[in-house]
Structure formats: C-alpha cells, structure tokens
Coordinates of C-alpha atoms and ligand atoms in Angstrom, one line a residue:
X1 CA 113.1 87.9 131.2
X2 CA 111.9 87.6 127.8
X3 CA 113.2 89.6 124.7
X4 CA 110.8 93.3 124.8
X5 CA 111.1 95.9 123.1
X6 CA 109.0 99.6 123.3
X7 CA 106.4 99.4 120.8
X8 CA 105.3 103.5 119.5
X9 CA 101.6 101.8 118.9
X10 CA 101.5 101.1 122.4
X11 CA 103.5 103.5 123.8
X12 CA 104.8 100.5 126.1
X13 CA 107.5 98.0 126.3
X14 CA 106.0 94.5 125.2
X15 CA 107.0 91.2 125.1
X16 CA 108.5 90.3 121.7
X17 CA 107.3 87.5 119.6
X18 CA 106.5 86.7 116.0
X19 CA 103.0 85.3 113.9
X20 CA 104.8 81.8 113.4
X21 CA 107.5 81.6 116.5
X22 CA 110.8 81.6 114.0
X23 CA 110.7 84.2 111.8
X24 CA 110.8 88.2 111.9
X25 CA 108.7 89.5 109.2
X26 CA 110.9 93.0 109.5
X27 CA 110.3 96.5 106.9
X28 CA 113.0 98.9 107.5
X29 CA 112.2 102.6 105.6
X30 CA 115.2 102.8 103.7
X31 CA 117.5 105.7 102.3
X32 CA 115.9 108.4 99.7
X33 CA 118.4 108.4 97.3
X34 CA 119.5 112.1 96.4
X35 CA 122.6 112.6 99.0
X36 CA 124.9 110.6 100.6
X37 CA 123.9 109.5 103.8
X38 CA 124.2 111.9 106.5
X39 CA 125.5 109.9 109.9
X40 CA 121.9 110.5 111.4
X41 CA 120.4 108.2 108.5
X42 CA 123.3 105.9 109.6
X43 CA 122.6 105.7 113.2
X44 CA 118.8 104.6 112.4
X45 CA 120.7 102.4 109.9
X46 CA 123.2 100.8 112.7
X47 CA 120.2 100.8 115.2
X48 CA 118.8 98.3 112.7
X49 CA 121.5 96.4 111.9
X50 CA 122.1 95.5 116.1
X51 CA 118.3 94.5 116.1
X52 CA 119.1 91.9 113.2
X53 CA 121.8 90.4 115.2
X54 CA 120.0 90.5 118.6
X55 CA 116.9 88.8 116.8
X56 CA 119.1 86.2 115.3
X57 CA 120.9 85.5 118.5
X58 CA 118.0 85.0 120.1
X59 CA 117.0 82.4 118.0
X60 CA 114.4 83.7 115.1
X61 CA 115.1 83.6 111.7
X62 CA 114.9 87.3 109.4
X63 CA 112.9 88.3 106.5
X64 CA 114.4 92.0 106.4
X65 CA 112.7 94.2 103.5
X66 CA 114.3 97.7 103.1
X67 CA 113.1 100.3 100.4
X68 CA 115.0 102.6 98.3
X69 CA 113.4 105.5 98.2
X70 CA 114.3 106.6 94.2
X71 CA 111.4 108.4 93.5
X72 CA 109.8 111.6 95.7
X73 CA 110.0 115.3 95.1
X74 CA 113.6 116.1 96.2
X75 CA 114.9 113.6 93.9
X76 CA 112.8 114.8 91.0
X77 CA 114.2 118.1 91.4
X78 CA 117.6 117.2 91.8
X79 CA 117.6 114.9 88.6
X80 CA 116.2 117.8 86.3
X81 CA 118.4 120.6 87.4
X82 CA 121.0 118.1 86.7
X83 CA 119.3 117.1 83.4
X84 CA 119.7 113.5 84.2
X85 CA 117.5 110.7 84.2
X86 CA 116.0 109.2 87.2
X87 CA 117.8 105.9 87.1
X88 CA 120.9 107.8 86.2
X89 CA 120.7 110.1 89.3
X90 CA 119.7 107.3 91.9
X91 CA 122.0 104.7 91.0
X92 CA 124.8 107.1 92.2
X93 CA 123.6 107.7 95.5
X94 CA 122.3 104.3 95.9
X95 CA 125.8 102.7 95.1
X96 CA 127.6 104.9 97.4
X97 CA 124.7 104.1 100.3
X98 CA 125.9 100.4 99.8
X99 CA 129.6 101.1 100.2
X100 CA 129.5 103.2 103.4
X101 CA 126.9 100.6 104.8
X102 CA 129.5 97.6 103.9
X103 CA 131.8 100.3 105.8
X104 CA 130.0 100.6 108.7
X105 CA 129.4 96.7 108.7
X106 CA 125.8 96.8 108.5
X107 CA 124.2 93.3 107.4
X108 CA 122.7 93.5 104.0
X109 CA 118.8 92.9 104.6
X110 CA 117.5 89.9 102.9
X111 CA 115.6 91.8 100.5
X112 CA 116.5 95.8 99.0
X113 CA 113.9 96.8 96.7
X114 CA 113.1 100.1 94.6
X115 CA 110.0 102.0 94.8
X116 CA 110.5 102.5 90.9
X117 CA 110.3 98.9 90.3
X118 CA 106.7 98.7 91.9
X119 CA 105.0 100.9 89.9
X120 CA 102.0 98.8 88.9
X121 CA 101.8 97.2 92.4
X122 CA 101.1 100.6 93.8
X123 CA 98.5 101.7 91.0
X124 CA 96.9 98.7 92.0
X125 CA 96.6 99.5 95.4
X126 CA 95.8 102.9 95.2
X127 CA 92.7 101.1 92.6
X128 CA 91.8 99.0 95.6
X129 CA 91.6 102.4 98.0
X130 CA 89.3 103.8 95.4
X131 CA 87.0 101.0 95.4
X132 CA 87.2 101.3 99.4
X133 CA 85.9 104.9 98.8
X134 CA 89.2 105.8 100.6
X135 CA 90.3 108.0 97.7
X136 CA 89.1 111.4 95.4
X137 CA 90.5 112.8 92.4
X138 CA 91.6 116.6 93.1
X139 CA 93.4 118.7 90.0
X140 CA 94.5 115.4 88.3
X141 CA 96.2 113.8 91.0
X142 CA 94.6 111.2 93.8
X143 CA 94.4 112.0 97.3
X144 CA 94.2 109.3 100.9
X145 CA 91.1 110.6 102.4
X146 CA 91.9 110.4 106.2
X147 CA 88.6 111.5 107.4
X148 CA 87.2 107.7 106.1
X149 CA 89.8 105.9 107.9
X150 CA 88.5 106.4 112.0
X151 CA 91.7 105.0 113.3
X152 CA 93.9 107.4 111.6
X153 CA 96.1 109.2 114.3
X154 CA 96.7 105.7 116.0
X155 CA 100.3 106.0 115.7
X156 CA 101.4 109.0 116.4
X157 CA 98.5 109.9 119.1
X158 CA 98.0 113.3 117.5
X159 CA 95.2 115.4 118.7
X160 CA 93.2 115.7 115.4
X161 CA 90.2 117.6 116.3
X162 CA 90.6 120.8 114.6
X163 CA 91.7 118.5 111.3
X164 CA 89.5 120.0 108.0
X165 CA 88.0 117.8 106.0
X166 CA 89.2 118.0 102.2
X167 CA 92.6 119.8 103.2
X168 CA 94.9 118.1 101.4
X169 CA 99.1 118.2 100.4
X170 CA 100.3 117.0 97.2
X171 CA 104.2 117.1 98.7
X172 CA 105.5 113.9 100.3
X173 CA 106.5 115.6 103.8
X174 CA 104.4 117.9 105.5
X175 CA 104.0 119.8 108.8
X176 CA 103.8 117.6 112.4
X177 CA 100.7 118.5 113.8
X178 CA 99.3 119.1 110.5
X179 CA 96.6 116.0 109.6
X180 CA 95.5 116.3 105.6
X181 CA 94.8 114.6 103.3
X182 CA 97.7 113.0 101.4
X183 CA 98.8 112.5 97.8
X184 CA 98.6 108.7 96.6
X185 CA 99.1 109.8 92.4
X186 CA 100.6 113.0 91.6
X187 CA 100.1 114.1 88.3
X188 CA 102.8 114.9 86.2
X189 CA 104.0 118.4 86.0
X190 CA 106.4 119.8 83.0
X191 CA 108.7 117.4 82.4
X192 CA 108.8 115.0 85.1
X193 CA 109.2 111.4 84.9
X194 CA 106.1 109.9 84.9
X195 CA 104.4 106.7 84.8
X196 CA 101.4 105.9 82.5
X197 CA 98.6 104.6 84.5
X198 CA 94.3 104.7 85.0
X199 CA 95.0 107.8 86.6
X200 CA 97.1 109.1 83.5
X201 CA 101.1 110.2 83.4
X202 CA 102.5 110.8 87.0
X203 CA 104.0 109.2 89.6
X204 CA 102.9 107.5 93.3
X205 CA 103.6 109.4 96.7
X206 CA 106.0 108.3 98.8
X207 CA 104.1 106.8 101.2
X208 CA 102.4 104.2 99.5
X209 CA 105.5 103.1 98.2
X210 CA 106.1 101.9 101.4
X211 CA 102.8 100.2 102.0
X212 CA 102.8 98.1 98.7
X213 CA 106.7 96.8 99.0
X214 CA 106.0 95.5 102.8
X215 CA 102.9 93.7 102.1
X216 CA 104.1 92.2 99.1
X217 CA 107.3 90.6 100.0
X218 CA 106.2 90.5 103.8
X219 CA 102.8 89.9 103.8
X220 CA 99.4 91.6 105.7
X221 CA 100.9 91.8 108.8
X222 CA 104.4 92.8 109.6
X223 CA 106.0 91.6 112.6
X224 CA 108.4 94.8 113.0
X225 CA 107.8 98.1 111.2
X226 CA 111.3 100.2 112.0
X227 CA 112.8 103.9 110.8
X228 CA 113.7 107.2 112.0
X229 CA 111.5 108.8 114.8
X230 CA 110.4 111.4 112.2
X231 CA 108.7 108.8 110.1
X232 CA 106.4 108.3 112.9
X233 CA 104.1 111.1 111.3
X234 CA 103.2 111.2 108.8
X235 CA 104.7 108.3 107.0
X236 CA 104.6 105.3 108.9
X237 CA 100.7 107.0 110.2
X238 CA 100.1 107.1 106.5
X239 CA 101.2 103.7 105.7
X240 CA 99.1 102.6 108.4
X241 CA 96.2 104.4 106.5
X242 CA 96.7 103.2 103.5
X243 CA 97.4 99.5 104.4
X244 CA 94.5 98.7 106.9
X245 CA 91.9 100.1 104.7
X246 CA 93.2 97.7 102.2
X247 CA 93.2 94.6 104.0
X248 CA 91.5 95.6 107.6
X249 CA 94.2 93.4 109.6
X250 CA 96.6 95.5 111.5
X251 CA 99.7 96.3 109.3
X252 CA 102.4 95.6 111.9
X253 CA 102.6 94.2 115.3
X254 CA 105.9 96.2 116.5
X255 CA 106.8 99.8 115.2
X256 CA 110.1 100.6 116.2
X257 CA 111.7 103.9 116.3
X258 CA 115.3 105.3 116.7
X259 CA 115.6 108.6 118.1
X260 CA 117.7 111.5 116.4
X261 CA 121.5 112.1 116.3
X262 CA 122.3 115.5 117.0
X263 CA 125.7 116.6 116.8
X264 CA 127.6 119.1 119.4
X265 CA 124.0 119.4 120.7
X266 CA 122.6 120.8 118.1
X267 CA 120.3 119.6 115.3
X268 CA 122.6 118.6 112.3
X269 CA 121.4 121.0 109.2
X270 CA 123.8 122.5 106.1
X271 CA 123.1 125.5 107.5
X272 CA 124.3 125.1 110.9
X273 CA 127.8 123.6 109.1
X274 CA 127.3 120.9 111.2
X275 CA 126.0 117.7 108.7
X276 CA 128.3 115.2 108.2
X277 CA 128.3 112.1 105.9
X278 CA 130.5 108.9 106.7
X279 CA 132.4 110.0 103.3
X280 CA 133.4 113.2 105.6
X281 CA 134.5 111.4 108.4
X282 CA 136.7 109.4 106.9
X283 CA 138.0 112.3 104.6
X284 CA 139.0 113.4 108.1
X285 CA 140.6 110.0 109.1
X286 CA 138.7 109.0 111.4
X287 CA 137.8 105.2 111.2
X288 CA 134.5 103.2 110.0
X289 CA 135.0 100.8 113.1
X290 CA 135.5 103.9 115.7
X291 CA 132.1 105.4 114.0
X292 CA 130.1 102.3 114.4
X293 CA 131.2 101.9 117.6
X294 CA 130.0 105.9 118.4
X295 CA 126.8 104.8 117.0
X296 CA 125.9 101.6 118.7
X297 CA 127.2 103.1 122.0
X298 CA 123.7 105.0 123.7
X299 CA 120.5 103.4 123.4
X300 CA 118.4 104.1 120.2
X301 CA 115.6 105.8 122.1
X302 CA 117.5 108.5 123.5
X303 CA 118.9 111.3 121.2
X304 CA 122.4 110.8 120.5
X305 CA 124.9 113.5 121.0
X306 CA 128.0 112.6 118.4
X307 CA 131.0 115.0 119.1
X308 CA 134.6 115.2 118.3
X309 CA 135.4 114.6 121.9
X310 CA 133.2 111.2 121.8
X311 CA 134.4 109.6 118.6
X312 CA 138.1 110.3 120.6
X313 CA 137.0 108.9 123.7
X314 CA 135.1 106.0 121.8
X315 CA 138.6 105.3 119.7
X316 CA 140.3 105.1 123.1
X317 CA 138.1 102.8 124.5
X318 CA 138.3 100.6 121.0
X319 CA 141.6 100.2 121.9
X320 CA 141.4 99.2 125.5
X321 CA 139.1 96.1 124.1
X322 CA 141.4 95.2 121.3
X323 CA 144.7 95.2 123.8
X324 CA 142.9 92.8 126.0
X325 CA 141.7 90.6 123.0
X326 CA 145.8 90.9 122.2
X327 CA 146.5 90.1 125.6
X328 CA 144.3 86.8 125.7
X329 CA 145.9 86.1 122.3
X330 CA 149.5 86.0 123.1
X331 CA 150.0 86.4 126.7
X332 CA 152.1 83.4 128.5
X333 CA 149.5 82.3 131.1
X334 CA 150.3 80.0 134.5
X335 CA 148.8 76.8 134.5
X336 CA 145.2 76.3 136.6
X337 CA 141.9 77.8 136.4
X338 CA 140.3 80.7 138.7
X339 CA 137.1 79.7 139.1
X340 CA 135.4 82.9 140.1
X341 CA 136.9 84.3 137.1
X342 CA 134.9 82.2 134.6
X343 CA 132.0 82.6 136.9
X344 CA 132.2 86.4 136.2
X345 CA 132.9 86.6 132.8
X346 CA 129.9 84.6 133.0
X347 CA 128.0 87.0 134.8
X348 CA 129.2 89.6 133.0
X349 CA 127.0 88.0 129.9
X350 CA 124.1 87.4 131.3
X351 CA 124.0 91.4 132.3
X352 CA 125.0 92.1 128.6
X353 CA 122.4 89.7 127.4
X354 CA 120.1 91.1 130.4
X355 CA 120.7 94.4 128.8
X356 CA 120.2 93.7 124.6
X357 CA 116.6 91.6 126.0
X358 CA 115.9 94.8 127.9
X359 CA 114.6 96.9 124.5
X360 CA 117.8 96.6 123.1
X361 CA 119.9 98.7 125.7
X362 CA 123.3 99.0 124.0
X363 CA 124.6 101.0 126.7
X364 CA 123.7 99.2 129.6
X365 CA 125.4 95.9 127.1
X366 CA 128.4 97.8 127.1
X367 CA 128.7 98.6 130.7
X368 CA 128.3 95.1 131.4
X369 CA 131.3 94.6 128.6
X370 CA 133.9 96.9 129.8
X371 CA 133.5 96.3 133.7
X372 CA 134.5 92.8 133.0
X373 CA 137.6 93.7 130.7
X374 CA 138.7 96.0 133.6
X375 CA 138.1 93.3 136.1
X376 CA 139.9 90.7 133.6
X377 CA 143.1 93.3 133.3
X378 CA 143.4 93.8 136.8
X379 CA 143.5 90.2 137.0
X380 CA 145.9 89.8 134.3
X381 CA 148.7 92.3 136.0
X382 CA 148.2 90.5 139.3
X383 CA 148.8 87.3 137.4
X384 CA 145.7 85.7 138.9
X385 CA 144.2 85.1 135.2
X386 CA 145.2 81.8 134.1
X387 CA 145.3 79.6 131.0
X388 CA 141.8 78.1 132.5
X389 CA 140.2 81.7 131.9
X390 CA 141.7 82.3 128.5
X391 CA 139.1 80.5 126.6
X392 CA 136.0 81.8 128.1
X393 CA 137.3 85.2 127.9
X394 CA 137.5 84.7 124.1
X395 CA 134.4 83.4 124.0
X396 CA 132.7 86.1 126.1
X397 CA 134.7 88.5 123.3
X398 CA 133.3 86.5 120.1
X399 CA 130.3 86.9 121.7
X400 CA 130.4 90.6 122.2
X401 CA 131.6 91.4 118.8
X402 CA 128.9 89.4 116.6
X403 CA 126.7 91.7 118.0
X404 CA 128.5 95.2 117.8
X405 CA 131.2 93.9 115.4
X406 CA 134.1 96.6 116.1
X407 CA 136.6 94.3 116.7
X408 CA 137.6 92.9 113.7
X409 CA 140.5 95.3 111.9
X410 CA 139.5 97.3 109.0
X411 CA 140.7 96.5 105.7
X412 CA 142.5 99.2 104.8
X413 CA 143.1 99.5 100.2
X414 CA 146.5 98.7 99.7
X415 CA 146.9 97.5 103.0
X416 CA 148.5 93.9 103.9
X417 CA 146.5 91.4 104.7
X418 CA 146.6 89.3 108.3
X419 CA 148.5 86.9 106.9
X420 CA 150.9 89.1 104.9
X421 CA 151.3 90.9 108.2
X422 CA 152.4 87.7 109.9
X423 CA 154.6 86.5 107.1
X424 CA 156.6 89.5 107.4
X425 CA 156.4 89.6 111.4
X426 CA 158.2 86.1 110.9
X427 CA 160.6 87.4 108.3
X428 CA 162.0 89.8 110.9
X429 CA 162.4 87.8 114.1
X430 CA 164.1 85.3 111.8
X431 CA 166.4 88.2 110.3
X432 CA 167.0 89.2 113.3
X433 CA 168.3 85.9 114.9
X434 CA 170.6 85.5 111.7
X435 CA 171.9 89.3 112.5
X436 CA 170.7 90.4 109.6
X437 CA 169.6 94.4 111.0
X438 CA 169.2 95.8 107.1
X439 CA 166.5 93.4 106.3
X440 CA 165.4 93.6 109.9
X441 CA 164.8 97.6 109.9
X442 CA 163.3 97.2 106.1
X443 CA 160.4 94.7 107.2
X444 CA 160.0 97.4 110.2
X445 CA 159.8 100.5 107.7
X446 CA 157.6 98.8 105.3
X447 CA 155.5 97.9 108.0
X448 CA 155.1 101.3 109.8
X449 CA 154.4 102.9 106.1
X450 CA 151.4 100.2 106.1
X451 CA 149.8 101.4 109.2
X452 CA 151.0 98.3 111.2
X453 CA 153.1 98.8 114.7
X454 CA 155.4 96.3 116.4
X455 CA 156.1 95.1 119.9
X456 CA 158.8 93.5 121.4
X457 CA 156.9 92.3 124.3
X458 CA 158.3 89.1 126.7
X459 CA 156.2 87.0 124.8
X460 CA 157.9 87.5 121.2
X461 CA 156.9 90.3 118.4
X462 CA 153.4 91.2 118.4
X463 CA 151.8 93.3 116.1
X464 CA 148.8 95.7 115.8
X465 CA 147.3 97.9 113.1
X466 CA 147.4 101.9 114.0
Ligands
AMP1 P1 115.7 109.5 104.5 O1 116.9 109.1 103.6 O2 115.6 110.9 104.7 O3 114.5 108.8 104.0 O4 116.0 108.9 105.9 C1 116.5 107.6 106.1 C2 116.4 107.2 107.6 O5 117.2 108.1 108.4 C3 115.0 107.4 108.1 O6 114.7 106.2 109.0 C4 115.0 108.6 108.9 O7 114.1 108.6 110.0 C5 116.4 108.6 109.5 N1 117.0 109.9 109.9 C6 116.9 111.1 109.3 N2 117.6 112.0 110.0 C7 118.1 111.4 111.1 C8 118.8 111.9 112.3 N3 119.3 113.1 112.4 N4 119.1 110.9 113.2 C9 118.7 109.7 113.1 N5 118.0 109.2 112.1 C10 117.7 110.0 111.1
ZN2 ZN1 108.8 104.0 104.5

C-alpha cells in the first residue's frame, strides 16, 4: 500500500504524492518566539521531524520552510514591559528554541525564516489583496474581508451562517467558531515597533506572515501545509484566504495536523501548574532521548497523554532496546543461521514500514519493533539466535532508529566521549591482568562519576551510559 496520510481539507486519508514526483514542497508553522517551548509545541515539533524522515525514506527529496514567528501581539507586549527591542527579545527565545530542538534531535528544516525579515513581501501582498478588492481600511489598520472570499470555511468546515459582515478583530488569535474579519496591517499604537509602509507605521498580522514566507520560498502550491491542530482555525483557514485570492490555485495539497499533548489528562496551562518546557524536564533529570521517545510514541492524531508514570515506563522500555542492541554488539554467537529468524525480523519491518505508510502510525511502528526484540531475546537465551541473525538484526535496528533516533547515547557536557570510554574500558582490563587493583578501581570510580557503568559479563567488560 502506498504512503497516505489524513488530509484536514478532505477530512480523509489520501494517497500521498508530490507536483513533480521527488520533492516535498513542506511549510511547517513554526514557534512564536516569547517563551520557551512548552513540550506541546515540541510534540507538533517531533511529529514533524518523524514526517521528514518517513518522507525521505520513502524516497522524495525535502524542501522544509518553517517560520519564526518574531512579531504578533504577545511578543510586542512582552518586549516593552521588558523595554527591549524586538530583535533583542526574540533572539533569546529563538536561540534557546534551537538548542532544545538539537536536544530533542529534531532535523533542522532546509529553510528557517523570520516574519521580521519579510516585511515588504507582505505589504506587497496585502497591495495585491487590495487590488483584489479583498481588503478595507478600518481605524488605520487593513482588514481580510472574508465575506469576498466564497470558499472561506473550507478548512476547518465551520458552519458560518450567522457570520456578520464587517465584524472584524484586530488581535492575531480569536474565538473558534467566531468567523470575522481579520487584521492584515495593524496600525501602530504608542510605541510599538512599527514598519513604515503605504499603509503608514505599523506592523502585518500574523497570518499573512505565513502566507507570504510559504509562497515565496515554496511556491503557489504547497505540497504539505503542517502545525498544531489549533492552527486549523483561524490561521491556516486564513492563510488559505489570503493565498488563494492572491493567486486562485489551491495553496496546499496536504494540511497536516497533530493533535494536542495534554498532560495527567488535563490541558497543560500556568495555571493549572502543569506546563512544562524541555528546560524543566531536564532540570528534573530526566533525559532528551527518553522525551523524544515519549513524544514519538502515540500517533499524532490522537491527543497525547504525557505523565510521570509514562516518561518512567518509556525510559524502561529505552533500555530494553539498547540491551538488545548491546547484546547483538558483543554477545558470543554459535555458528549457523536460523532462517525463520531473519525471515521475521523481516516481517517485523514490513509491519513497521506497513505502519509509518499507514498515516504515519508511530504506535502501531513500535509495536511491530518491540514484538520482534522480545521474540529476538527469547531467542537469544534459548541460544537459537546465531551469528547468521546478528547482522540483520542490526540492520532492522539502524533502520528503526533513523526514523525515531533514540538510540544513539546523549552527549552528556563534560562527559567522555565513545572512544574515551573505550580507552579507559581497555586501560582497566589490562590493569587488571597486570594486578594492578589501585589503577583498576580508579578507572572504575572515574567512570561511575561520569555516568558510565561496567559489566563483567562472559564475554569481557562491557560498558553502558546510566
Ligand atoms: P506557537 O509557538 O504558539 O505558535 O505554537 C507552535 C506550535 O505548537 C503550533 O504548531 C501549535 O499548534 C503547537 N501547539 C501549541 N500547543 C500545543 C499542545 N498543547 N500540544 C501540541 N501542539 C501544540
Ligand atoms: Zn503559520
């Protein structure tokens, strides 16, 4: 079965393919710059990242835009009761939003840009709206008129009857339900960074930020439009809006979008004490790859419970993985091959790949992943897996982890390297042969204090980070 995926346009799950057969024209709705990422953004974020390297092992080539958001209200606000400048504030936020993305492992797309940097692109747009007669001036500032595009609701299949013509918000996020007329140029209130322009001083909404950056690194028509499933409406409705009347092709073939992470069941809010960054969770100790792992682990349409008591289990179940890609690694094997145990690790891929094709069901992938490890350990223990099954079990691993990419240990600072490790590991055994315990138990200390545990196992000294 081909690659599908559920399209929100749609509301169905449709074959996937792209304008020229190779390459995925892709816009992501990247982070607004004023916080740290929360670990909701980042599971929309991770959800992204596995679709990169899904696409790419399936063949196509990427052209991956993502936005920074690093101009909209709350970051306006923040900025001046900070009395910074804009550039100032962002660069914080969007520095750190790098380094816990590099954290999590998440592919850099081929293109970030900032919304700041598109200025004129926009106001030319928005000049190209007016012309359309898609736009009217109101107290200074422009506004979309929605009521001249005839498609608008398309997206998010609202109901927009009782919608009043002429109702209008000047704020970049609004009401569900609540269809109006939406600000394109806001004129600049006291203070506020603004942009000189035909319009005069002031600054573009956030949504056609959005709209200009895809089309112009992209093109008309997108192959994949992707974010949260609270962009749906009214952002990615309004981009649609804005876009079509522009160019009247259809903005993007594919709108993808990842459901919510809630956490202990509840909706994550300040408030509620329950909002967590990645900075937090590693404050706690827990680790970037056990997080990632947490993340990729349900399927990105269905909301995703993260608790305490899953990041434990989801550590635990890290480590099952990694002993039995230690065990392939060093374990003394008899001779031979078992035939029916290559044919199912075999099997056991095509049900992963089966799964990935099948909308991009991470869960069912990993199912497929950890009935073969147990199958593979039984095996091991009863001695029937044998140096002929080493290699495609290794394979069927490398496989596994260029997708979800947990396997790999995490760098810790001022940790040893792999081969530091190693050269120690040496060191020891060979200290120990020449009955030299002092130097022996030192190696073993400094070790421990770097987070690295030994085993004497039949096989020799193996090692393992904590
Ligand atoms: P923002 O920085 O608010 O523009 O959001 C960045 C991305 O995170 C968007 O794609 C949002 O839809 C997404 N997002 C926001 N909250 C959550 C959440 N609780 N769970 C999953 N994704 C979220
Ligand atoms: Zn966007």
């Amino acid at each position: 079965m081909a690659l599908r995926f559920f399209n929100t346009l749609s509301q169905q799950v449709e074959d996937f393919s792209t304008q020229d057969g190779k390459t995925v024209r892709m816009y992501t709705c990247g982070p607004t710059v004023y916080h740290y990422v929360h670990i909701g953004n980042l599971r929309t974020f991770t959800f992204q990242d596995l679709l990169r390297r899904w696409l790419r092992y399936r063949g196509y080539a990427l052209n991956h835009v993502m936005n920074i958001t690093d101009v909209e209200d709350k970051i306006i606000r923040s900025a001046m009761q900070q009395g910074k400048e804009l550039r100032e504030y962002t660069s914080v936020y969007e520095t750190a939003f790098l380094e816990d993305a590099d954290k999590l492992r998440l592919e850099r797309p081929e293109r970030l840009v900032r919304a700041t940097e598109h200025i004129p692109e926009m106001l030319d747009a928005i000049q190209k709206l007016e012309a359309g007669g898609y736009t009217y001036l109101s107290e200074g500032s422009v506004y979309y008129r929605i009521a001249q595009f005839p498609k608008y609701g398309k997206l998010a299949r609202l109901d927009f009857g009782g919608m009043k013509s002429g109702a209008r918000v000047d704020v970049d996020e609004y009401d569900k339900d609540d269809a109006r007329d939406f600000v394109l140029w806001k004129q600049r209130k006291d203070g506020e960074p603004a942009w000189e322009g035909p319009y005069g001083a002031g600054r573009p909404g956030w949504h056609i930020e959005c709209s200009v950056m895809a089309m112009k690194y992209l093109g008309e028509t997108l192959d994949i439009h992707a974010g949260g499933i609270d962009l749906t409406f009214p952002h990615h409705e309004n981009e649609i809006a804005q876009s079509e009347a522009i160019t009247h092709k259809q903005f993007s073939r594919y709108w993808l979008h990842a459901e919510h992470l809630m956490v202990e069941g509840q909706k994550m809010s300040k408030s509620l004490g329950n909002f967590y960054t990645l900075r937090d969770l590693l404050e706690q100790g827990w680790q970037p790859d056990t997080i990632r792992f947490l993340l990729t682990s349900s399927h990105y349409r269905t909301k995703l419970n993260f608790t305490f008591d899953g990041l434990r289990a989801q550590s635990t179940s890290l480590e099952r993985l990694r002993n039995f890609k230690l065990r392939l690694e060093t374990d003394k094997l008899a001779a031979g091959a078992n035939e029916a145990l290559n044919a199912r690790a075999e099997a056991a891929w095509s049900a992963f790949e089966a799964a990935m094709d099948d909308d991009l069901n991470t869960a069912g992938a990993l199912g497929a992943v950890f009935e073969y490890v147990r199958d593979a350990n039984t095996a091991l223990d009863a001695g029937e897996f044998v140096e002929g099954n080493r290699a495609g079990a290794l394979e069927f691993l490398a496989k596994f982890d260029s997708i979800f990419d947990v396997l790999r240990p995490v760098e810790r600072e001022g940790g040893l390297s792999d081969a530091e490790i190693q050269a120690l590991v040496d060191e020891r055994v060979a200290a120990k042969k020449a009955k030299n315990f002092g130097r022996s138990d030192e190696i073993r200390n400094l070790l421990a204090e770097k987070g690295v545990i030994l085993e004497d196992t039949r096989e020799g000294m193996r090692w393992k980070r904590k």
